[in-house]
Short mmCIF file of C-alpha atoms in Angstrom, two decimals:
data_model
loop_
_atom_site.label_atom_id
_atom_site.label_comp_id
_atom_site.label_asym_id
_atom_site.label_seq_id
_atom_site.Cartn_x
_atom_site.Cartn_y
_atom_site.Cartn_z
CA ASN Y 1 0.00 0.00 0.00
CA LYS Y 2 2.90 2.37 -0.59
CA HIS Y 3 2.38 5.54 -2.58
CA ALA Y 4 4.03 5.65 -6.01
CA THR Y 5 4.19 7.94 -9.03
CA ILE Y 6 4.25 6.29 -12.45
CA SER Y 7 5.84 8.03 -15.42
CA GLY Y 8 3.48 8.36 -18.37
CA SER Y 9 6.35 8.78 -20.83
CA GLN Y 10 7.96 5.58 -19.49
CA CYS Y 11 4.63 3.79 -20.04
CA VAL Y 12 4.63 5.03 -23.65
CA GLU Y 13 8.17 3.78 -24.17
CA ASN Y 14 7.23 0.36 -22.76
CA ILE Y 15 4.22 0.18 -25.11
CA ARG Y 16 6.35 1.09 -28.15
CA LYS Y 17 8.93 -1.56 -27.27
CA ARG Y 18 6.29 -4.27 -26.94
CA LEU Y 19 4.56 -3.53 -30.26
CA PRO Y 20 5.65 -4.93 -33.63
CA PRO Y 21 7.38 -2.20 -35.71
CA GLU Y 22 4.59 -2.09 -38.30
CA THR Y 23 2.01 -1.44 -35.55
CA GLU Y 24 4.15 1.03 -33.63
CA ARG Y 25 4.68 2.93 -36.88
CA ARG Y 26 0.93 3.72 -36.93
CA MET Y 27 1.05 5.36 -33.48
CA PHE Y 28 1.46 9.00 -32.63
CA ALA Y 29 2.17 9.40 -28.88
CA LEU Y 30 2.55 12.81 -27.24
CA ILE Y 31 3.52 13.64 -23.68
CA ARG Y 32 1.62 16.43 -21.92
CA SER Y 33 3.03 17.87 -18.73
CA THR Y 34 3.53 21.02 -16.68
CA ASN Y 35 7.19 20.04 -16.32
CA ASN Y 36 8.59 21.67 -19.45
CA SER Y 37 12.27 22.29 -18.88
CA SER Y 38 14.67 21.51 -21.74
CA SER Y 39 15.87 18.36 -20.03
CA ASP Y 40 12.29 17.19 -19.34
CA ILE Y 41 11.24 17.71 -22.95
CA ALA Y 42 14.36 15.89 -24.18
CA ILE Y 43 13.34 12.84 -22.10
CA TYR Y 44 9.75 12.94 -23.40
CA LYS Y 45 10.96 13.02 -27.02
CA THR Y 46 13.18 9.97 -26.55
CA ARG Y 47 10.25 8.01 -25.12
CA ALA Y 48 7.39 9.40 -27.23
CA HIS Y 49 6.97 11.31 -30.50
CA GLY Y 50 6.57 14.81 -29.13
CA PHE Y 51 5.48 17.14 -26.35
CA LEU Y 52 2.37 19.24 -25.65
CA PRO Y 53 2.50 21.85 -22.88
CA LYS Y 54 -0.44 22.08 -20.48
CA LEU Y 55 -1.99 25.31 -21.68
CA PRO Y 56 -5.47 26.34 -22.87
CA ILE Y 57 -5.97 25.55 -26.57
CA LYS Y 58 -8.70 27.24 -28.57
CA ARG Y 59 -10.67 24.98 -30.85
CA ASP Y 60 -9.72 26.93 -33.97
CA LYS Y 61 -6.02 26.60 -33.04
CA MET Y 62 -6.02 22.81 -32.71
CA ASN Y 63 -4.87 22.10 -36.28
CA GLU Y 64 -2.09 24.67 -36.00
CA LYS Y 65 -0.79 22.90 -32.90
CA LEU Y 66 -1.13 19.36 -34.18
CA ALA Y 67 -0.37 19.59 -37.92
CA PRO Y 68 3.45 20.05 -37.71
CA LEU Y 69 3.78 17.19 -35.21
CA TRP Y 70 1.44 14.94 -37.22
CA TRP Y 71 3.20 15.51 -40.53
CA GLY Y 72 6.55 15.02 -38.83
CA ARG Y 73 5.39 11.59 -37.64
CA PHE Y 74 3.45 10.66 -40.79
CA PRO Y 75 5.16 12.46 -43.72
CA PRO Y 76 2.91 12.66 -46.82
CA SER Y 77 5.77 11.31 -48.95
CA GLU Y 78 5.51 8.01 -47.04
CA PHE Y 79 1.88 7.92 -45.80
CA GLY Y 80 0.07 9.99 -48.44
CA GLU Y 81 -2.50 12.50 -47.25
CA SER Y 82 -2.70 11.31 -43.63
CA MET Y 83 -4.28 14.58 -42.44
CA GLY Y 84 -7.16 16.19 -44.35
CA ILE Y 85 -7.37 19.95 -44.85
CA ASN Y 86 -10.76 21.50 -44.14
CA SER Y 87 -12.12 24.26 -46.34
CA GLN Y 88 -12.82 27.65 -44.78
CA ASN Y 89 -16.55 26.82 -44.67
CA ASP Y 90 -15.83 23.53 -42.92
CA ARG Y 91 -13.67 25.27 -40.36
CA GLU Y 92 -16.39 27.83 -39.67
CA ALA Y 93 -18.96 25.07 -39.32
CA VAL Y 94 -17.04 23.22 -36.62
CA SER Y 95 -15.41 26.19 -34.94
CA SER Y 96 -16.90 27.77 -31.86
CA ALA Y 97 -15.79 29.55 -28.73
CA ASN Y 98 -14.91 26.19 -27.17
CA ASP Y 99 -11.50 25.79 -25.61
CA ILE Y 100 -9.61 22.82 -24.23
CA ALA Y 101 -9.32 24.47 -20.87
CA CYS Y 102 -10.30 24.31 -17.24
CA THR Y 103 -13.03 26.55 -15.81
CA PRO Y 104 -13.36 28.29 -12.43
CA TYR Y 105 -15.81 25.55 -11.45
CA ASN Y 106 -13.17 22.85 -12.10
CA ILE Y 107 -10.71 24.77 -9.94
CA SER Y 108 -13.31 25.24 -7.17
CA GLN Y 109 -14.02 21.51 -7.13
CA ARG Y 110 -10.31 20.73 -6.90
CA MET Y 111 -9.98 23.17 -4.00
CA LYS Y 112 -12.83 21.42 -2.18
CA ASP Y 113 -11.10 18.06 -2.65
CA ILE Y 114 -7.89 19.41 -1.17
CA GLU Y 115 -9.71 21.10 1.72
CA ALA Y 116 -11.35 17.74 2.49
CA LEU Y 117 -7.87 16.19 2.83
CA PHE Y 118 -6.85 18.85 5.34
CA GLU Y 119 -10.11 18.37 7.25
CA ARG Y 120 -9.33 14.68 7.71
CA ASN Y 121 -5.79 15.58 8.82
CA ALA Y 122 -4.00 14.12 5.79
CA HIS Y 123 -1.32 16.78 6.31
CA LEU Y 124 -0.26 14.98 9.51
CA ASN Y 125 0.58 11.56 8.08
CA GLU Y 126 -0.43 11.42 4.39
CA THR Y 127 1.29 14.45 2.93
CA HIS Y 128 1.85 12.57 -0.35
CA LEU Y 129 -1.92 12.78 -0.99
CA ILE Y 130 -1.83 16.54 -0.62
CA HIS Y 131 1.24 16.80 -2.85
CA ASP Y 132 -0.50 14.72 -5.55
CA GLU Y 133 -3.58 16.96 -5.44
CA MET Y 134 -1.36 20.04 -5.60
CA HIS Y 135 0.29 18.68 -8.74
CA GLU Y 136 -3.15 18.24 -10.34
CA LEU Y 137 -4.20 21.70 -9.16
CA GLU Y 138 -1.12 23.14 -10.86
CA ASP Y 139 -2.11 21.38 -14.08
CA ASP Y 140 -5.64 22.77 -13.82
CA LEU Y 141 -4.43 26.32 -13.20
CA LEU Y 142 -2.08 26.26 -16.18
CA THR Y 143 -4.94 25.17 -18.45
CA LEU Y 144 -7.32 27.78 -17.06
CA ASN Y 145 -8.83 29.84 -19.85
CA SER Y 146 -7.83 33.24 -18.60
CA ASN Y 147 -5.67 36.24 -19.26
CA ILE Y 148 -5.18 36.50 -15.49
CA SER Y 149 -1.72 35.49 -14.35
CA VAL Y 150 -1.66 32.28 -12.30
CA TYR Y 151 2.10 32.05 -11.85
CA SER Y 152 2.09 33.43 -8.32
CA ALA Y 153 -0.32 30.66 -7.33
CA VAL Y 154 1.82 28.09 -9.18
CA GLU Y 155 4.87 29.22 -7.21
CA GLN Y 156 2.90 28.79 -3.97
CA ILE Y 157 1.91 25.28 -5.09
CA ASN Y 158 5.54 24.40 -5.82
CA LEU Y 159 6.43 25.59 -2.33
CA ILE Y 160 3.75 23.35 -0.80
CA GLN Y 161 4.98 20.35 -2.80
CA VAL Y 162 8.34 20.48 -1.03
CA THR Y 163 6.85 21.18 2.41
CA GLN Y 164 6.70 18.37 4.98
CA SER Y 165 5.92 20.21 8.22
CA PRO Y 166 2.15 19.87 8.99
CA ALA Y 167 1.95 23.37 10.46
CA SER Y 168 3.72 24.92 7.46
CA LEU Y 169 1.49 22.96 5.09
CA VAL Y 170 -1.64 24.43 6.70
CA ASP Y 171 -0.25 27.98 6.63
CA ARG Y 172 0.81 27.76 2.99
CA TRP Y 173 -2.46 26.12 1.99
CA GLN Y 174 -4.43 28.99 3.56
CA THR Y 175 -2.30 31.52 1.66
CA LEU Y 176 -2.84 29.59 -1.58
CA GLN Y 177 -6.61 29.46 -0.97
CA GLY Y 178 -6.72 33.25 -0.78
CA SER Y 179 -4.78 33.63 -4.03
CA ILE Y 180 -6.90 31.15 -5.97
CA ASN Y 181 -10.17 32.54 -4.63
CA GLU Y 182 -9.15 35.94 -6.04
CA ILE Y 183 -8.49 34.32 -9.43
CA ILE Y 184 -11.87 32.55 -9.38
CA LEU Y 185 -13.76 35.71 -8.43
CA SER Y 186 -12.02 37.67 -11.18
CA LEU Y 187 -12.95 35.02 -13.74
CA GLN Y 188 -16.56 34.81 -12.61
CA LYS Y 189 -16.94 38.49 -13.42
CA THR Y 190 -16.13 37.65 -17.06
CA PHE Y 191 -18.53 34.69 -17.16
CA ARG Y 192 -20.96 34.82 -20.09
CA LEU Y 193 -23.93 32.62 -20.93
CA PRO Y 194 -23.99 31.10 -24.42
CA LYS Y 195 -26.08 32.93 -27.01
CA ASN Y 196 -28.58 30.07 -27.24
CA THR Y 197 -29.74 30.59 -23.65
CA TYR Y 198 -33.43 31.06 -22.90
CA ALA Y 199 -34.92 32.21 -19.59
CA ILE Y 200 -38.18 31.30 -17.86
CA ALA Y 201 -39.41 32.69 -14.54
CA ILE Y 202 -42.55 32.63 -12.45
CA ASP Y 203 -43.49 34.86 -9.52
CA ASP Y 204 -46.87 36.06 -8.27
CA SER Y 205 -45.43 39.46 -7.32
CA LYS Y 206 -45.45 42.19 -9.96
CA ILE Y 207 -42.38 43.75 -8.36
CA GLN Y 208 -40.46 40.47 -8.39
CA ARG Y 209 -41.38 39.80 -12.03
CA LYS Y 210 -39.90 43.18 -12.88
CA LEU Y 211 -36.72 42.33 -10.94
CA LEU Y 212 -36.41 38.95 -12.65
CA GLY Y 213 -36.59 40.71 -16.00
CA LYS Y 214 -33.75 42.96 -14.89
CA PHE Y 215 -31.78 39.92 -13.64
CA PHE Y 216 -32.04 38.27 -17.07
CA ASP Y 217 -31.10 41.55 -18.75
CA PHE Y 218 -27.94 41.77 -16.63
CA LEU Y 219 -27.07 38.27 -17.89
CA ASN Y 220 -27.39 39.61 -21.45
CA ILE Y 221 -30.28 37.29 -22.30
CA PRO Y 222 -32.33 39.04 -25.03
CA SER Y 223 -35.86 39.95 -23.96
CA ALA Y 224 -37.17 37.90 -26.89
CA ASN Y 225 -35.64 34.84 -25.20
CA CYS Y 226 -37.31 35.53 -21.83
CA THR Y 227 -40.68 34.28 -20.59
CA ILE Y 228 -41.82 35.70 -17.23
CA VAL Y 229 -45.24 34.70 -15.89
CA GLY Y 230 -47.22 34.57 -12.65
CA ASP Y 231 -49.88 37.24 -13.16
CA GLY Y 232 -53.03 35.45 -12.06
CA TYR Y 233 -54.53 32.00 -11.81
CA SER Y 234 -54.29 30.94 -15.46
CA GLU Y 235 -50.56 31.72 -15.77
CA ILE Y 236 -49.69 29.97 -12.51
CA ASN Y 237 -52.00 26.99 -12.97
CA GLY Y 238 -50.81 26.44 -16.55
CA PHE Y 239 -47.11 26.94 -15.81
CA VAL Y 240 -46.07 23.27 -15.85
CA ASP Y 241 -47.77 22.54 -19.17
CA MET Y 242 -46.39 25.75 -20.67
CA VAL Y 243 -42.78 24.88 -19.79
CA VAL Y 244 -43.05 21.26 -20.92
CA ASP Y 245 -44.39 22.44 -24.29
CA LEU Y 246 -41.79 25.20 -24.58
CA MET Y 247 -38.91 22.77 -23.99
CA GLN Y 248 -39.90 20.79 -27.09
CA ASN Y 249 -38.75 23.80 -29.15
CA HIS Y 250 -35.38 24.13 -27.39
CA LYS Y 251 -33.83 20.68 -27.61
CA THR Y 252 -30.32 21.99 -28.23
CA ASP Y 253 -30.57 25.26 -26.29
CA TYR Y 254 -29.85 26.06 -22.65
CA VAL Y 255 -32.74 27.08 -20.42
CA LEU Y 256 -32.41 28.98 -17.14
CA MET Y 257 -35.59 28.79 -15.06
CA ILE Y 258 -36.25 30.61 -11.76
CA VAL Y 259 -39.33 29.74 -9.71
CA ASP Y 260 -40.79 31.56 -6.74
CA GLU Y 261 -41.63 29.05 -4.02
CA ASN Y 262 -44.93 30.45 -2.75
CA LEU Y 263 -47.30 31.20 -5.62
CA ASP Y 264 -50.51 32.57 -4.11
CA VAL Y 265 -53.60 32.58 -6.32
CA VAL Y 266 -57.39 32.71 -6.16
CA ASP Y 267 -58.81 29.57 -7.75
CA GLU Y 268 -61.20 30.64 -10.51
CA SER Y 269 -63.36 27.55 -10.00
CA ASP Y 270 -64.30 28.13 -6.35
CA HIS Y 271 -62.87 31.64 -5.76
CA LYS Y 272 -60.81 30.35 -2.84
CA SER Y 273 -57.29 31.50 -2.15
CA LYS Y 274 -54.57 28.85 -2.28
CA SER Y 275 -50.79 28.57 -2.44
CA ILE Y 276 -48.91 26.55 -5.07
CA SER Y 277 -45.31 25.45 -4.50
CA GLY Y 278 -42.98 26.68 -7.25
CA SER Y 279 -40.35 24.05 -6.44
CA GLN Y 280 -43.01 21.33 -6.69
CA CYS Y 281 -43.97 22.71 -10.11
CA ALA Y 282 -40.30 22.46 -11.08
CA ASP Y 283 -40.14 18.87 -9.84
CA ASN Y 284 -43.25 18.02 -11.86
CA ILE Y 285 -41.68 19.59 -14.97
CA ARG Y 286 -38.46 17.61 -14.51
CA ARG Y 287 -40.38 14.34 -14.14
CA ARG Y 288 -42.44 14.97 -17.28
CA LEU Y 289 -39.52 15.88 -19.53
CA PRO Y 290 -37.33 13.32 -21.33
CA VAL Y 291 -33.87 13.06 -19.75
CA GLU Y 292 -32.17 14.73 -22.72
CA LEU Y 293 -34.41 17.83 -22.38
CA GLU Y 294 -34.23 18.01 -18.59
CA ARG Y 295 -30.43 17.98 -18.97
CA ARG Y 296 -30.64 21.29 -20.84
CA MET Y 297 -32.24 23.11 -17.89
CA LEU Y 298 -30.87 24.87 -14.83
CA ILE Y 299 -33.80 25.35 -12.44
CA LEU Y 300 -33.38 27.54 -9.36
CA ALA Y 301 -35.86 28.09 -6.54
CA ARG Y 302 -36.12 31.66 -5.24
CA SER Y 303 -37.79 32.36 -1.94
CA ALA Y 304 -37.89 34.53 1.16
CA ASN Y 305 -38.02 31.31 3.19
CA ASP Y 306 -34.39 30.28 3.46
CA SER Y 307 -34.07 27.98 6.47
CA THR Y 308 -31.78 24.94 6.17
CA ALA Y 309 -34.82 22.67 5.93
CA ASP Y 310 -36.42 24.84 3.22
CA ILE Y 311 -33.23 24.94 1.13
CA ALA Y 312 -32.86 21.16 1.42
CA ILE Y 313 -36.33 20.77 -0.12
CA TYR Y 314 -35.54 23.24 -2.92
CA ASN Y 315 -32.28 21.42 -3.73
CA GLU Y 316 -34.12 18.12 -3.91
CA ARG Y 317 -36.72 19.45 -6.35
CA THR Y 318 -34.55 21.88 -8.36
CA HIS Y 319 -30.84 22.40 -9.10
CA GLY Y 320 -30.17 25.17 -6.60
CA PHE Y 321 -31.42 28.12 -4.57
CA LEU Y 322 -31.40 31.90 -5.03
CA PRO Y 323 -32.24 34.01 -1.97
CA LYS Y 324 -34.49 37.03 -2.32
CA ALA Y 325 -31.93 39.75 -1.75
CA PRO Y 326 -30.63 42.75 -3.70
CA ILE Y 327 -27.98 41.83 -6.28
CA ARG Y 328 -25.75 44.45 -7.82
CA ARG Y 329 -25.23 44.17 -11.56
CA GLU Y 330 -21.55 43.31 -11.25
CA LYS Y 331 -22.42 40.52 -8.77
CA VAL Y 332 -24.97 38.77 -10.99
CA ASN Y 333 -22.29 36.71 -12.75
CA ASP Y 334 -20.65 35.84 -9.42
CA THR Y 335 -24.01 34.54 -8.22
CA LEU Y 336 -24.93 32.46 -11.26
CA ALA Y 337 -21.55 31.25 -12.57
CA PRO Y 338 -20.90 28.50 -9.95
CA LEU Y 339 -24.45 27.15 -10.29
CA TRP Y 340 -24.30 27.23 -14.10
CA MET Y 341 -20.91 25.54 -14.40
CA LYS Y 342 -21.87 22.87 -11.88
CA ARG Y 343 -24.98 22.05 -13.92
CA PHE Y 344 -23.29 22.37 -17.33
CA PRO Y 345 -19.60 21.53 -16.83
CA PRO Y 346 -17.68 22.53 -19.99
CA SER Y 347 -15.44 19.50 -19.41
CA ASP Y 348 -18.43 17.34 -20.39
CA PRO Y 349 -18.45 16.96 -24.21
CA GLU Y 350 -22.22 17.55 -24.19
CA PHE Y 351 -21.73 21.03 -22.69
CA ARG Y 352 -18.55 22.20 -24.40
CA ASP Y 353 -20.33 25.37 -25.53
CA SER Y 354 -22.04 26.10 -22.20
CA VAL Y 355 -19.70 28.86 -21.01
CA GLY Y 356 -17.88 31.85 -22.40
CA PHE Y 357 -15.35 34.09 -20.68
CA GLU Y 358 -14.79 37.63 -21.90
CA ASN Y 359 -12.92 40.70 -20.80
CA ILE Y 360 -15.15 43.41 -19.33
CA SER Y 361 -14.47 46.88 -20.68
CA ASP Y 362 -14.07 49.82 -18.37
CA GLU Y 363 -17.26 51.28 -19.81
CA ILE Y 364 -19.30 48.25 -18.77
CA VAL Y 365 -17.81 48.20 -15.29
CA TYR Y 366 -18.64 51.88 -14.83
CA ARG Y 367 -22.22 51.40 -15.97
CA ALA Y 368 -22.62 48.34 -13.75
CA THR Y 369 -21.84 50.08 -10.49
CA ALA Y 370 -25.03 52.12 -10.56
CA ASP Y 371 -27.48 49.30 -11.26
CA GLU Y 372 -28.85 46.37 -9.33
CA VAL Y 373 -31.62 43.80 -9.05
CA ALA Y 374 -33.50 45.38 -6.14
CA SER Y 375 -36.92 46.76 -5.31
CA THR Y 376 -37.24 50.51 -4.73
CA PRO Y 377 -38.98 52.54 -2.02
CA TYR Y 378 -41.62 53.39 -4.61
CA ASP Y 379 -42.22 49.65 -5.25
CA ILE Y 380 -42.75 49.10 -1.54
CA ALA Y 381 -45.05 52.13 -1.27
CA GLN Y 382 -47.20 50.75 -4.08
CA LYS Y 383 -47.44 47.39 -2.33
CA LEU Y 384 -48.57 49.16 0.87
CA ILE Y 385 -51.31 50.84 -1.16
CA ASP Y 386 -52.51 47.46 -2.43
CA ILE Y 387 -52.67 45.98 1.06
CA GLU Y 388 -54.26 49.09 2.57
CA SER Y 389 -57.00 48.84 -0.06
CA LEU Y 390 -57.77 45.32 1.13
CA PHE Y 391 -58.21 46.56 4.69
CA LYS Y 392 -60.49 49.32 3.40
CA LYS Y 393 -62.67 46.61 1.82
CA GLU Y 394 -62.63 44.82 5.22
CA VAL Y 395 -61.21 41.65 3.67
CA HIS Y 396 -59.57 40.88 7.02
CA PHE Y 397 -63.00 40.12 8.46
CA ASN Y 398 -63.83 37.19 6.17
CA ASP Y 399 -60.75 36.13 4.15
CA THR Y 400 -57.49 36.62 6.00
CA ARG Y 401 -55.78 34.29 3.50
CA ILE Y 402 -55.79 37.08 0.91
CA ILE Y 403 -54.15 39.42 3.45
CA HIS Y 404 -51.56 36.72 4.22
CA ASP Y 405 -50.81 36.19 0.53
CA GLN Y 406 -50.16 39.91 0.07
CA LEU Y 407 -48.01 40.05 3.19
CA HIS Y 408 -45.94 37.16 1.90
CA GLU Y 409 -45.32 39.10 -1.33
CA LEU Y 410 -44.45 42.15 0.77
CA LYS Y 411 -41.90 40.07 2.67
CA GLY Y 412 -40.15 39.10 -0.57
CA ASP Y 413 -40.22 42.69 -1.80
CA VAL Y 414 -38.77 44.01 1.46
CA LEU Y 415 -35.96 41.44 1.29
CA THR Y 416 -34.97 42.76 -2.14
CA LEU Y 417 -35.05 46.41 -0.99
CA ASN Y 418 -31.55 47.84 -1.05
CA SER Y 419 -31.46 49.45 2.36
CA GLY Y 420 -28.72 50.00 4.89
CA ALA Y 421 -31.34 49.71 7.61
CA SER Y 422 -31.93 46.39 9.33
CA MET Y 423 -35.02 44.57 8.06
CA VAL Y 424 -35.09 42.10 10.94
CA SER Y 425 -37.81 43.94 12.87
CA ILE Y 426 -39.99 44.35 9.76
CA LEU Y 427 -39.64 40.67 8.83
CA GLY Y 428 -40.46 39.75 12.41
CA MET Y 429 -43.62 41.88 12.33
CA ILE Y 430 -44.71 40.29 9.02
CA ASN Y 431 -44.12 36.79 10.40
CA LEU Y 432 -46.09 37.67 13.51
CA ILE Y 433 -49.15 38.42 11.37
CA LEU Y 434 -48.61 35.40 9.11
CA LEU Y 435 -48.33 32.99 12.03
CA GLY Y 436 -51.20 34.49 14.03
CA HIS Y 437 -53.98 32.31 12.64
CA ASN Y 438 -56.26 32.98 15.61
CA HIS Y 439 -55.90 36.76 15.62
CA SER Y 440 -59.12 38.77 15.68
CA PRO Y 441 -59.77 41.21 12.78
CA GLU Y 442 -59.09 44.10 15.16
CA ALA Y 443 -55.74 42.59 16.23
CA ILE Y 444 -54.73 42.10 12.59
CA VAL Y 445 -55.52 45.76 11.88
CA ASP Y 446 -53.41 46.89 14.84
CA LYS Y 447 -50.44 44.76 13.77
CA TRP Y 448 -50.78 45.89 10.16
CA ARG Y 449 -50.82 49.55 11.21
CA ALA Y 450 -47.63 49.09 13.24
CA LEU Y 451 -45.98 47.22 10.35
CA ARG Y 452 -47.05 49.85 7.81
CA ASP Y 453 -45.69 52.69 9.95
CA ARG Y 454 -42.38 50.90 10.47
CA ILE Y 455 -41.93 50.30 6.74
CA TYR Y 456 -42.67 53.93 5.94
CA ASP Y 457 -40.07 55.00 8.49
CA VAL Y 458 -37.53 53.01 6.47
CA ILE Y 459 -38.57 54.20 3.01
CA ASN Y 460 -38.82 57.80 4.24
CA SER Y 461 -35.18 57.59 5.30
CA LEU Y 462 -34.26 56.15 1.91
CA GLN Y 463 -36.16 58.87 0.05
CA SER Y 464 -33.66 61.55 0.99
CA SER Y 465 -30.89 59.73 -0.88
CA SER Y 466 -32.98 58.82 -3.94
CA HIS Y 467 -33.09 60.61 -7.26
CA LEU Y 468 -35.58 63.42 -7.83
CA SER Y 469 -37.83 61.39 -10.13
CA GLU Y 470 -38.11 58.54 -7.68
CA GLY Y 471 -38.69 60.89 -4.76
CA GLN Y 472 -41.56 62.54 -6.62
CA ALA Y 473 -43.02 59.15 -7.48
CA LEU Y 474 -42.79 58.08 -3.84
CA THR Y 475 -44.63 61.21 -2.76
CA LEU Y 476 -47.40 60.52 -5.27
CA ALA Y 477 -47.69 57.00 -3.87
CA LYS Y 478 -48.01 58.40 -0.33
CA ASN Y 479 -50.69 60.85 -1.42
CA LYS Y 480 -52.60 58.05 -3.08
CA LEU Y 481 -52.41 56.08 0.15
CA LEU Y 482 -53.71 59.11 2.04
CA ASP Y 483 -56.68 59.23 -0.33
CA VAL Y 484 -57.39 55.58 0.39
CA LEU Y 485 -57.29 56.23 4.12
CA ARG Y 486 -59.47 59.35 3.97
CA SER Y 487 -62.21 57.40 2.21
CA SER Y 488 -61.93 54.49 4.64
CA LYS Y 489 -64.78 53.76 7.01
CA THR Y 490 -62.29 53.11 9.78
CA ARG Y 491 -60.94 56.44 11.00
CA ASP Y 492 -58.37 54.84 13.29
CA LEU Y 493 -56.48 53.66 10.21
CA ALA Y 494 -55.12 57.21 9.95
CA LEU Y 495 -51.65 57.46 8.54
CA SER Y 496 -48.98 58.63 10.96
CA SER Y 497 -47.74 62.20 10.62
CA SER Y 498 -44.38 60.96 9.33
CA PHE Y 499 -46.08 60.18 5.99
CA ASP Y 500 -47.39 63.72 5.45
CA THR Y 501 -44.85 64.90 2.92
CA ASP Y 502 -45.36 68.00 0.81
CA PRO Y 503 -44.81 66.98 -2.85
CA THR Y 504 -42.81 70.16 -3.40
CA THR Y 505 -40.21 69.03 -0.82
CA ALA Y 506 -39.65 65.59 -2.28
CA ASN Y 507 -36.04 64.84 -3.11
#
């Protein structure tokens, strides 16, 4: 059970010696290694027929790399036309953005494997295992498709490979982790979806549907390729059938689908309010699709409910989870890239075209810093108007489920509000109403009033830092809410004085 390293070039030499000359003459054996000193390459060439460095190779550069070596081994004067020459049209037909290269996801997985070795204390008595993984990590880094320098990380790896002290191994590993994490984050910013990507989303909140549209836009998915539904019973109830039918038209495309977990609707048959699970819809879709179509989808559940138990359910029914939280434009790629590359690993021949990496221009970076996937104070104010209207109609007396459905939407909208203020108290107040199934109508009104006032305290504080147009819109929303309250039969639903903002003073 002793650890050993076997030389690949020595294996090639042994194979060549064992074969009859006429069979060996039909072979073309190349050695590929990160060890590329002059003496190393000289050894490889005595044992094999040539050397290939471990570097990324673009698909359209393959022939340029291989042709000289191939013709050197099989000269046309002896073997005839042993290598065909494609026409320009043929080259264009087979060429794509594919590279023979590692991705940030491959590197991340390798890092997890190494971390697992340290966690089981392999650095104490099985350092050879760590050294072996480091050698493979070095290979992966050198074939990483990137214009980012990895040589500092490679030097750190080389230092680890000659380290025996357990304490020093841990210290150097932690330093290497930091360096590689920076490389991965930099690459994720240049992550690009393939052009044949389509997006599907469902959410019962108008605000969240708008944000999902912005999310897809930040991923550069054309609006013509996006389908966002959830407005009413028919769209939610027919979602599964719609997606199954749609997938029949996208057998070779990639499909990103995001589902809200709690889809609240009023059943048109009995006019009763009910909640449909988005992740269960996703599970039903996956079960109905042929394997080859389901393989083309990345389905993510998105919810305000993010407990460990909830996420475990989402992961069982879908391929991952997205929390309801503000996402800045420049962070969208960081969020999606690991999930996408895990689902569609470019190392799998089926998904060779699943990922692109591009340089981001300064212009794009500048534009990105001012944009995000987040609800606005005006969005929240509009939602308060909707809920206040329900109280005016005294819905809380006979159908609290409708109030609860709207509060659940409000919870998701608040979670995606970009605010420096803590939302813990607001979320707690919402949950208190949602969980209070035995509350009297009067108690619900009291709790709603306190919640409404607290939310307006937050959005009032945000208004001062908003743009003029948004501040004016927020004031209009407040005035509309005041109109609702003035016409209400219940005078004690009066809005607090903190809402009385003169439109002329809006920022």
